[in-house]
Amino acid sequence: MPSHEINQHRSKTRPSTSTSATRPNQPVQPRIPLRRLLRVASVASGIQFGWALQLSLLTPYVQQLGIPHKWASIIWLCGPVSGLFVQPLVGHLSDRCASRFGRRRPFILVGATSIVVAVVIIGYAADIGWLIGDDVSQSYRPFAIGVFVFGFWILDVANNVTQGPCRALLADLTRNDARRTRVANAYFSLFMAVGNILGYATGSYSGWYKIFTFTITPACSISCANLKSAFFLDIIFIAVTTYLSIVSANEVPLSSSGAAHAGEGAGESGGAEEAFMWELFGTFKYFSMPIWIVLSVTALTWIGWFPFTLFDTDWMGREIYGGDPNGGLVYDSGVRMGALGLLLNSVVLGITSLLMERLCRKRGAGFVWGLSNIFMTICFMSMLVLTYVAKSIGYVEKGLPPPTAIVIAAVAIFTILGFPLAITYSVPYALISTHIEPLGLGQGLSMGVLNLAIVVPQIIVSLGSGPWDQLFGGGNSPAFAVAAVAALFSGLLALLAIPRTGTHKPRSRV
């Protein structure tokens, strides 16, 4: 890109300064030790603890409230829709935040507090619906569904408020150091694995209602009480990890002059929100081909991941155990076994995160990412094969439990998927941070740009997977078939188009 174009773009999207060495809206961060980066990244485990409960339990739970399977994916639409607008906007605002507590930490704290409020609403959705007028003897509870959806929206908005600034904070602390950027993102991925392990372990245990006996009510059965109890544990965990992270960050706040310039720049476009929209979409024309490739691979990767995210435990309960969401303990047993598989998945995710830096340095980020997505394809195809084998045996029609070999194979697939999931949680963020850094657009904005490549595919999957599955006779197989094809194309694109050097050292600023 010609230097005059970059400078012209900066004049529209960044406040001008009298010093070229240090921008007032990009405070200089001292080089911090890796152990402090580790503590800062720990907030990911608190956030992911709640995500793990959400991913493993809420799709089955919403069907138990009476929503048909074909519409369950629509409920999840709120996550990507809120992420489409909230995370880029929060990233933009955090780039300009002049709080004395720093740019990212206020958003992390507000987001974590909102998560706590949301999980309380979700946990008590059945009780609130009953108080409003739901008939607990019926399988369809409209008021509980309304309360659940309201809490679910708050939860997804809060998650998006928190995650973008967390990633951007790590990028701020490792600026101009590609290796430390990879290490920081690997730490973040590691703590996501820790949160997943604890969350899925919590979701797979069926006896929480015996500990939190007050959670059982006329409107809240054992499975509901277990969900409610798990969310209480989530509140404690996210409070501890958020405190550890924001205390360890020690951000350098923007100077008052930087804040003033930032305000002036926003005012010219009629406010921060309007400036944000112009800035976000206006940056696209300055992207180099490597940036577009990273975004394309990310989009295809998430078309592969999101069907699994939506229906993993539901697939275990339906296709493997042959249960019905409204049919009692068989389906619940499958869901808990799915949560156990996701727990093992997270163990592999954590181990892979520890090896991430070495893998990318030795083989190249593009090769590692592409290979992991090929693994995704094989795993999703294996799930389709396993579904066919389970139907061929016919143990469901005979009223028999699933054969041990079938269950072990299903759990093994969940476990192996931890390897590509660790790559997805780390490599794209390191790549986009490294490639966008020379443009001087701000790490909050760069995380927002990458988020667009994640949430748009999720919207497509949320809108299409339920009706698509219903069109082919119900079940989860059609969505997994689409996931396998998308993962294959994303893997090939990463292998062929991303340089083997992967996260190379960024160019000097213009």
Coordinates of C-alpha atoms in Angstrom, one line a residue:
M1 CA 0.0 0.0 0.0
P2 CA 1.4 3.5 -0.9
S3 CA 2.5 5.4 2.2
H4 CA 0.5 8.5 1.3
E5 CA -2.7 6.4 1.3
I6 CA -2.0 5.0 4.7
N7 CA -1.2 8.4 6.1
Q8 CA -4.4 9.8 4.5
H9 CA -6.4 7.0 6.1
R10 CA -4.9 7.7 9.5
S11 CA -5.8 11.3 9.2
K12 CA -9.4 10.2 9.0
T13 CA -9.5 7.5 11.5
R14 CA -6.8 8.4 14.0
P15 CA -6.2 11.6 16.0
S16 CA -3.3 13.7 14.8
T17 CA -0.3 14.2 17.1
S18 CA 2.8 16.4 17.2
T19 CA 5.1 13.4 18.0
S20 CA 5.6 10.6 15.6
A21 CA 7.3 8.3 18.0
T22 CA 4.4 8.0 20.4
R23 CA 0.7 8.5 19.6
P24 CA -1.4 9.8 22.6
N25 CA -4.1 7.3 21.9
Q26 CA -1.6 4.4 21.8
P27 CA 0.1 4.6 25.1
V28 CA 3.5 3.0 25.5
Q29 CA 3.3 -0.3 27.4
P30 CA 6.5 -1.5 29.2
R31 CA 7.6 -5.0 28.3
I32 CA 5.9 -7.2 30.8
P33 CA 7.0 -10.7 31.9
L34 CA 5.3 -13.8 30.6
R35 CA 4.0 -14.7 34.1
R36 CA 2.0 -11.5 34.1
L37 CA 0.7 -12.2 30.7
L38 CA -0.4 -15.5 32.1
R39 CA -2.4 -13.9 34.9
V40 CA -3.9 -11.3 32.5
A41 CA -5.1 -14.2 30.2
S42 CA -6.7 -16.0 33.1
V43 CA -10.0 -14.2 32.6
A44 CA -10.5 -16.4 29.6
S45 CA -11.1 -19.4 31.9
G46 CA -13.9 -17.5 33.8
I47 CA -15.6 -16.5 30.5
Q48 CA -15.2 -20.0 29.0
F49 CA -16.6 -21.7 32.1
G50 CA -19.9 -20.1 31.4
W51 CA -19.6 -20.7 27.6
A52 CA -19.0 -24.4 28.4
L53 CA -22.2 -24.6 30.4
Q54 CA -24.0 -22.7 27.6
L55 CA -22.7 -25.0 24.8
S56 CA -23.3 -28.3 26.6
L57 CA -26.5 -27.7 28.4
L58 CA -28.6 -24.9 26.9
T59 CA -29.6 -26.5 23.6
P60 CA -31.0 -29.5 25.4
Y61 CA -32.5 -27.2 28.0
V62 CA -34.3 -25.0 25.6
Q63 CA -35.9 -28.0 23.9
Q64 CA -37.0 -29.2 27.4
L65 CA -38.9 -25.9 27.7
G66 CA -40.8 -26.8 24.6
I67 CA -39.0 -25.3 21.6
P68 CA -38.8 -27.8 18.7
H69 CA -35.4 -29.0 17.5
K70 CA -35.7 -27.2 14.1
W71 CA -36.0 -23.9 15.9
A72 CA -33.3 -24.4 18.6
S73 CA -30.6 -23.0 16.3
I74 CA -32.6 -19.8 15.9
I75 CA -32.3 -19.2 19.7
W76 CA -28.5 -19.1 19.2
L77 CA -28.8 -16.5 16.5
C78 CA -28.6 -13.8 19.2
G79 CA -24.9 -14.6 19.8
P80 CA -23.6 -13.9 16.3
V81 CA -26.1 -11.0 15.8
S82 CA -25.0 -9.2 18.9
G83 CA -21.4 -10.1 18.1
L84 CA -21.8 -8.5 14.6
F85 CA -22.3 -5.1 16.2
V86 CA -21.3 -5.2 19.8
Q87 CA -17.8 -6.6 19.6
P88 CA -16.5 -4.3 16.8
L89 CA -18.1 -1.3 18.5
V90 CA -16.7 -2.2 21.9
G91 CA -13.2 -2.8 20.3
H92 CA -13.5 0.7 18.7
L93 CA -14.6 2.4 21.9
S94 CA -11.9 0.6 24.0
D95 CA -9.3 1.9 21.5
R96 CA -10.4 5.4 22.5
C97 CA -11.3 4.9 26.1
A98 CA -9.5 7.5 28.3
S99 CA -10.5 6.0 31.7
R100 CA -7.8 6.3 34.4
F101 CA -8.2 2.5 34.8
G102 CA -7.0 1.9 31.2
R103 CA -8.6 1.3 27.9
R104 CA -9.7 -2.4 28.1
R105 CA -10.2 -3.1 31.8
P106 CA -13.5 -1.1 32.2
F107 CA -15.1 -3.1 29.4
I108 CA -13.9 -6.4 30.8
L109 CA -15.4 -5.5 34.2
V110 CA -18.7 -4.4 32.8
G111 CA -18.9 -7.4 30.6
A112 CA -18.1 -9.8 33.4
T113 CA -20.8 -8.2 35.7
S114 CA -23.3 -8.5 32.9
I115 CA -22.5 -12.2 32.5
V116 CA -23.3 -12.7 36.2
V117 CA -26.7 -11.0 35.7
A118 CA -27.5 -13.0 32.6
V119 CA -26.8 -16.5 34.1
V120 CA -29.0 -15.7 37.1
I121 CA -31.9 -14.8 34.7
I122 CA -31.3 -18.0 32.7
G123 CA -31.0 -20.2 35.8
Y124 CA -34.3 -18.9 37.1
A125 CA -36.1 -18.8 33.8
A126 CA -38.4 -21.8 34.6
D127 CA -39.2 -20.3 38.0
I128 CA -40.0 -16.9 36.7
G129 CA -42.1 -18.3 33.9
W130 CA -44.1 -20.3 36.5
L131 CA -44.7 -17.2 38.6
I132 CA -45.9 -15.4 35.6
G133 CA -48.3 -18.1 34.6
D134 CA -46.7 -21.2 33.0
D135 CA -48.4 -24.5 33.5
V136 CA -45.6 -26.7 34.8
S137 CA -47.5 -29.9 33.8
Q138 CA -47.1 -29.0 30.2
S139 CA -44.0 -29.4 28.1
Y140 CA -44.4 -26.1 26.4
R141 CA -43.7 -23.1 28.7
P142 CA -44.0 -19.8 26.8
F143 CA -43.2 -17.5 29.6
A144 CA -40.1 -19.4 30.6
I145 CA -39.0 -19.4 27.0
G146 CA -39.4 -15.6 26.9
V147 CA -37.3 -15.1 30.1
F148 CA -34.7 -17.6 28.8
V149 CA -34.3 -15.8 25.5
F150 CA -34.0 -12.4 27.3
G151 CA -31.3 -13.8 29.6
F152 CA -29.6 -15.5 26.6
W153 CA -29.4 -12.2 24.7
I154 CA -27.9 -10.5 27.7
L155 CA -25.4 -13.3 28.1
D156 CA -24.2 -13.2 24.5
V157 CA -24.0 -9.5 24.5
A158 CA -22.0 -9.6 27.7
N159 CA -19.7 -12.3 26.3
N160 CA -19.0 -10.1 23.3
V161 CA -18.4 -7.0 25.4
T162 CA -15.8 -9.0 27.4
Q163 CA -13.9 -11.1 24.8
G164 CA -12.8 -8.4 22.3
P165 CA -11.1 -6.2 25.0
C166 CA -9.5 -9.3 26.5
R167 CA -7.8 -10.2 23.2
A168 CA -7.0 -6.5 22.5
L169 CA -5.4 -6.1 25.9
L170 CA -3.1 -9.0 25.3
A171 CA -2.2 -7.5 21.9
D172 CA -1.5 -4.2 23.5
L173 CA 0.8 -5.8 26.0
T174 CA 2.8 -7.6 23.4
R175 CA 2.9 -4.9 20.7
N176 CA 5.6 -5.3 18.0
D177 CA 6.7 -8.7 19.2
A178 CA 5.2 -11.4 17.0
R179 CA 6.6 -14.3 19.2
R180 CA 5.1 -12.8 22.4
T181 CA 1.8 -12.2 20.6
R182 CA 1.6 -15.9 19.8
V183 CA 2.6 -16.8 23.3
A184 CA -0.1 -14.5 24.7
N185 CA -2.8 -16.0 22.4
A186 CA -1.6 -19.5 23.4
Y187 CA -2.0 -18.5 27.1
F188 CA -5.5 -17.3 26.3
S189 CA -6.3 -20.6 24.5
L190 CA -4.9 -22.5 27.4
F191 CA -7.2 -20.7 29.9
M192 CA -10.1 -21.3 27.6
A193 CA -9.3 -25.0 27.8
V194 CA -9.1 -24.7 31.6
G195 CA -12.5 -23.0 31.7
N196 CA -13.9 -25.6 29.3
I197 CA -12.7 -28.5 31.4
L198 CA -14.2 -27.1 34.6
G199 CA -17.4 -26.1 32.8
Y200 CA -17.9 -29.4 31.0
A201 CA -17.0 -31.3 34.2
T202 CA -19.7 -29.3 36.0
G203 CA -22.2 -30.0 33.3
S204 CA -21.5 -33.7 33.2
Y205 CA -22.2 -34.1 36.9
S206 CA -25.8 -34.9 37.7
G207 CA -25.8 -34.4 41.5
W208 CA -25.5 -30.7 42.0
Y209 CA -29.1 -30.5 43.1
K210 CA -28.2 -32.5 46.1
I211 CA -25.6 -29.9 47.2
F212 CA -27.7 -26.9 46.2
T213 CA -31.0 -28.3 47.5
F214 CA -32.8 -24.9 47.3
T215 CA -32.6 -25.0 43.4
I216 CA -35.4 -27.7 43.1
T217 CA -38.8 -26.0 42.9
P218 CA -42.2 -27.0 41.5
A219 CA -41.1 -25.4 38.2
C220 CA -37.5 -26.6 38.2
S221 CA -36.9 -30.4 38.0
I222 CA -33.6 -32.2 38.6
S223 CA -32.0 -31.3 35.2
C224 CA -33.1 -27.7 35.6
A225 CA -31.7 -27.6 39.2
N226 CA -28.4 -28.9 38.0
L227 CA -28.2 -26.2 35.4
K228 CA -29.1 -23.5 38.0
S229 CA -26.5 -24.9 40.4
A230 CA -23.8 -24.9 37.7
F231 CA -24.4 -21.2 37.0
F232 CA -23.9 -20.4 40.7
L233 CA -20.5 -22.0 40.4
D234 CA -19.9 -20.0 37.3
I235 CA -20.6 -16.7 39.1
I236 CA -17.9 -17.5 41.7
F237 CA -15.3 -18.5 39.1
I238 CA -15.8 -15.6 36.8
A239 CA -15.5 -13.1 39.8
V240 CA -12.2 -14.6 40.8
T241 CA -10.6 -14.7 37.4
T242 CA -11.8 -11.2 36.4
Y243 CA -10.3 -9.7 39.5
L244 CA -7.0 -11.5 38.9
S245 CA -6.8 -10.3 35.3
I246 CA -7.7 -6.7 35.7
V247 CA -5.4 -6.3 38.8
S248 CA -2.5 -7.8 36.8
A249 CA -2.9 -5.8 33.6
N250 CA -1.6 -2.4 34.9
E251 CA -2.7 -0.6 31.7
V252 CA -1.2 2.8 30.8
P253 CA -4.2 5.1 30.4
L254 CA -4.6 7.5 27.5
S255 CA -3.3 11.0 28.1
S256 CA -5.9 13.8 28.5
S257 CA -4.7 15.3 25.2
G258 CA -5.2 11.9 23.5
A259 CA -8.7 11.7 24.9
A260 CA -9.5 15.1 23.6
H261 CA -8.2 14.3 20.1
A262 CA -10.1 11.1 20.2
G263 CA -13.3 12.9 21.1
E264 CA -12.8 15.5 18.4
G265 CA -12.3 12.8 15.8
A266 CA -15.5 11.1 16.8
G267 CA -17.4 14.4 16.8
E268 CA -16.5 15.1 13.2
S269 CA -18.6 12.1 12.2
G270 CA -21.4 12.8 14.6
G271 CA -20.4 10.6 17.6
A272 CA -18.3 7.6 18.4
E273 CA -20.8 5.1 17.0
E274 CA -21.0 6.8 13.6
A275 CA -17.3 7.2 13.4
F276 CA -17.0 3.5 14.3
M277 CA -19.1 2.4 11.4
W278 CA -17.2 4.5 8.9
E279 CA -13.9 3.4 10.4
L280 CA -14.7 -0.3 10.5
F281 CA -15.9 -0.7 7.0
G282 CA -13.6 2.0 5.7
T283 CA -10.6 -0.1 6.7
F284 CA -11.5 -2.9 4.3
K285 CA -10.0 -1.2 1.2
Y286 CA -6.6 -1.0 2.9
F287 CA -6.4 -4.7 3.7
S288 CA -3.7 -6.7 2.0
M289 CA -4.3 -10.1 0.4
P290 CA -2.9 -12.0 3.4
I291 CA -5.5 -10.3 5.6
W292 CA -8.3 -11.3 3.3
I293 CA -7.0 -14.8 3.2
V294 CA -7.0 -15.0 7.0
L295 CA -10.5 -13.7 7.2
S296 CA -11.7 -16.1 4.5
V297 CA -10.2 -19.1 6.3
T298 CA -11.7 -17.9 9.6
A299 CA -15.1 -17.7 8.0
L300 CA -15.0 -21.1 6.5
T301 CA -13.6 -22.6 9.7
W302 CA -16.5 -21.2 11.7
I303 CA -19.1 -22.6 9.2
G304 CA -17.5 -25.9 10.2
W305 CA -17.4 -25.3 13.9
F306 CA -20.8 -23.7 14.6
P307 CA -23.0 -26.8 13.8
F308 CA -20.9 -28.8 16.2
T309 CA -21.1 -26.0 18.8
L310 CA -24.9 -26.0 18.5
F311 CA -25.7 -29.7 18.4
D312 CA -22.8 -31.6 19.9
T313 CA -24.5 -32.8 23.1
D314 CA -27.9 -32.9 21.4
W315 CA -26.3 -35.3 18.8
M316 CA -25.0 -37.5 21.6
G317 CA -28.4 -37.6 23.3
R318 CA -30.5 -38.1 20.1
E319 CA -28.4 -40.0 17.6
I320 CA -26.2 -42.0 19.9
Y321 CA -28.4 -42.6 23.0
G322 CA -31.7 -42.5 21.0
G323 CA -33.3 -40.2 23.6
D324 CA -35.9 -37.4 23.3
P325 CA -35.5 -34.0 25.0
N326 CA -38.9 -34.5 26.5
G327 CA -38.5 -38.2 27.1
G328 CA -36.7 -38.5 30.4
L329 CA -33.3 -39.8 31.5
V330 CA -32.1 -41.5 28.3
Y331 CA -31.6 -38.1 26.6
D332 CA -30.1 -36.6 29.8
S333 CA -27.6 -39.4 30.0
G334 CA -26.5 -38.8 26.5
V335 CA -26.1 -35.0 27.2
R336 CA -24.0 -35.8 30.2
M337 CA -21.8 -38.2 28.2
G338 CA -21.5 -35.5 25.6
A339 CA -20.3 -33.0 28.3
L340 CA -17.7 -35.6 29.3
G341 CA -16.5 -35.8 25.8
L342 CA -16.2 -32.1 25.6
L343 CA -14.3 -32.1 28.9
L344 CA -11.7 -34.5 27.3
N345 CA -11.8 -32.2 24.2
S346 CA -10.7 -29.4 26.4
V347 CA -7.9 -31.4 27.9
V348 CA -6.5 -31.9 24.4
L349 CA -7.1 -28.2 23.7
G350 CA -5.0 -27.2 26.7
I351 CA -2.1 -29.6 25.8
T352 CA -2.1 -28.3 22.3
S353 CA -2.1 -24.7 23.5
L354 CA 1.1 -25.4 25.4
L355 CA 2.7 -26.6 22.2
M356 CA 1.3 -23.9 20.0
E357 CA 4.3 -21.6 19.8
R358 CA 6.6 -24.5 19.0
L359 CA 4.3 -25.9 16.3
C360 CA 3.8 -22.5 14.6
R361 CA 7.5 -21.7 14.8
K362 CA 8.6 -25.0 13.3
R363 CA 5.9 -25.7 10.7
G364 CA 4.4 -22.3 10.1
A365 CA 1.0 -21.0 11.2
G366 CA -0.7 -21.6 7.8
F367 CA 0.4 -25.3 7.7
V368 CA -0.7 -25.9 11.3
W369 CA -4.0 -24.2 10.8
G370 CA -4.7 -26.0 7.5
L371 CA -3.8 -29.4 9.0
S372 CA -6.0 -28.9 12.0
N373 CA -9.0 -28.1 9.7
I374 CA -8.4 -31.3 7.7
F375 CA -8.6 -33.0 11.1
M376 CA -12.0 -31.3 11.6
T377 CA -13.2 -32.7 8.3
I378 CA -12.2 -36.2 9.2
C379 CA -13.9 -35.9 12.6
F380 CA -17.2 -34.5 11.2
M381 CA -17.3 -37.3 8.6
S382 CA -16.7 -39.8 11.3
M383 CA -19.7 -38.5 13.2
L384 CA -21.9 -39.0 10.1
V385 CA -20.5 -42.6 9.8
L386 CA -21.2 -43.3 13.4
T387 CA -24.8 -42.0 13.1
Y388 CA -25.3 -44.3 10.2
V389 CA -23.9 -47.3 12.1
A390 CA -26.0 -46.5 15.1
K391 CA -29.2 -46.5 13.0
S392 CA -28.1 -49.7 11.2
I393 CA -27.7 -51.6 14.4
G394 CA -31.1 -50.6 15.6
Y395 CA -30.6 -50.7 19.3
V396 CA -32.9 -47.7 19.8
E397 CA -35.9 -49.5 18.4
K398 CA -35.1 -52.5 20.5
G399 CA -35.0 -50.4 23.7
L400 CA -31.4 -51.2 24.4
P401 CA -28.7 -48.9 25.6
P402 CA -26.0 -47.8 23.0
P403 CA -23.2 -50.3 22.6
T404 CA -20.0 -49.4 24.5
A405 CA -18.0 -49.3 21.3
I406 CA -20.4 -46.7 19.8
V407 CA -20.2 -44.5 22.9
I408 CA -16.4 -44.8 23.1
A409 CA -16.1 -43.8 19.4
A410 CA -18.3 -40.8 19.9
V411 CA -16.4 -39.6 22.9
A412 CA -13.1 -40.2 21.0
I413 CA -14.3 -37.9 18.2
F414 CA -15.1 -35.2 20.7
T415 CA -11.7 -35.6 22.3
I416 CA -9.7 -35.4 19.0
L417 CA -11.5 -32.2 18.0
G418 CA -9.7 -30.5 20.9
F419 CA -6.6 -30.2 18.6
P420 CA -8.2 -28.1 15.8
L421 CA -10.2 -26.1 18.4
A422 CA -7.0 -25.0 20.1
I423 CA -5.7 -23.8 16.7
T424 CA -8.9 -21.9 16.0
Y425 CA -8.8 -20.2 19.4
S426 CA -5.2 -19.0 18.9
V427 CA -3.7 -18.8 15.4
P428 CA -6.3 -16.5 13.6
Y429 CA -6.0 -13.9 16.4
A430 CA -2.2 -13.9 16.3
L431 CA -2.2 -13.7 12.5
I432 CA -4.7 -10.9 12.2
S433 CA -3.0 -8.9 15.0
T434 CA 0.4 -9.2 13.3
H435 CA -0.9 -8.3 9.8
I436 CA -3.1 -5.3 10.9
E437 CA -0.5 -3.9 13.4
P438 CA 1.6 -2.1 10.6
L439 CA -1.6 -0.3 9.5
G440 CA -1.9 1.4 12.8
L441 CA -5.7 0.7 13.1
G442 CA -5.8 -0.2 16.7
Q443 CA -5.9 -3.7 18.2
G444 CA -9.5 -3.3 19.4
L445 CA -10.6 -2.6 15.8
S446 CA -8.5 -5.5 14.4
M447 CA -10.3 -7.9 16.8
G448 CA -13.6 -6.4 15.7
V449 CA -12.7 -7.0 12.0
L450 CA -11.8 -10.7 12.8
N451 CA -15.0 -11.0 14.7
L452 CA -17.0 -10.2 11.6
A453 CA -15.5 -13.2 9.9
I454 CA -16.7 -15.3 12.9
V455 CA -20.2 -14.0 13.5
V456 CA -21.4 -13.8 9.9
P457 CA -20.9 -17.5 9.3
Q458 CA -22.6 -18.2 12.6
I459 CA -25.6 -16.2 11.5
I460 CA -25.8 -18.2 8.3
V461 CA -25.6 -21.5 10.3
S462 CA -28.1 -20.4 12.9
L463 CA -30.7 -19.4 10.3
G464 CA -30.1 -22.4 8.1
S465 CA -29.2 -25.5 10.1
G466 CA -32.6 -26.1 11.8
P467 CA -34.7 -25.9 8.6
W468 CA -31.9 -27.6 6.7
D469 CA -31.9 -30.6 9.1
Q470 CA -35.7 -30.7 9.0
L471 CA -35.7 -30.7 5.2
F472 CA -33.7 -33.9 5.3
G473 CA -35.8 -35.7 7.9
G474 CA -34.6 -34.1 11.1
G475 CA -31.6 -34.9 13.3
N476 CA -28.2 -33.3 13.1
S477 CA -26.5 -35.1 10.2
P478 CA -27.2 -32.5 7.4
A479 CA -25.7 -29.7 9.5
F480 CA -22.6 -31.8 10.2
A481 CA -22.3 -32.6 6.5
V482 CA -22.1 -28.9 5.7
A483 CA -19.6 -28.5 8.5
A484 CA -17.3 -31.2 7.0
V485 CA -17.3 -29.6 3.6
A486 CA -16.6 -26.1 5.0
A487 CA -13.8 -27.4 7.1
L488 CA -12.2 -29.2 4.1
F489 CA -12.2 -26.0 2.0
S490 CA -10.8 -23.9 4.9
G491 CA -8.0 -26.4 5.4
L492 CA -7.0 -26.4 1.8
L493 CA -7.1 -22.6 1.6
A494 CA -4.9 -22.3 4.7
L495 CA -2.4 -24.9 3.4
L496 CA -2.1 -23.3 -0.1
A497 CA -2.5 -19.6 0.5
I498 CA -1.0 -18.7 4.0
P499 CA 2.8 -18.5 3.9
R500 CA 4.7 -21.2 5.9
T501 CA 6.3 -18.5 8.0
G502 CA 2.8 -17.7 9.3
T503 CA 3.1 -15.1 12.0
H504 CA 6.1 -13.3 10.7
K505 CA 7.6 -10.2 12.3
P506 CA 5.5 -7.2 11.3
R507 CA 6.9 -4.5 9.0
S508 CA 8.0 -1.3 10.4
R509 CA 5.3 1.5 10.7
V510 CA 5.1 3.9 7.9

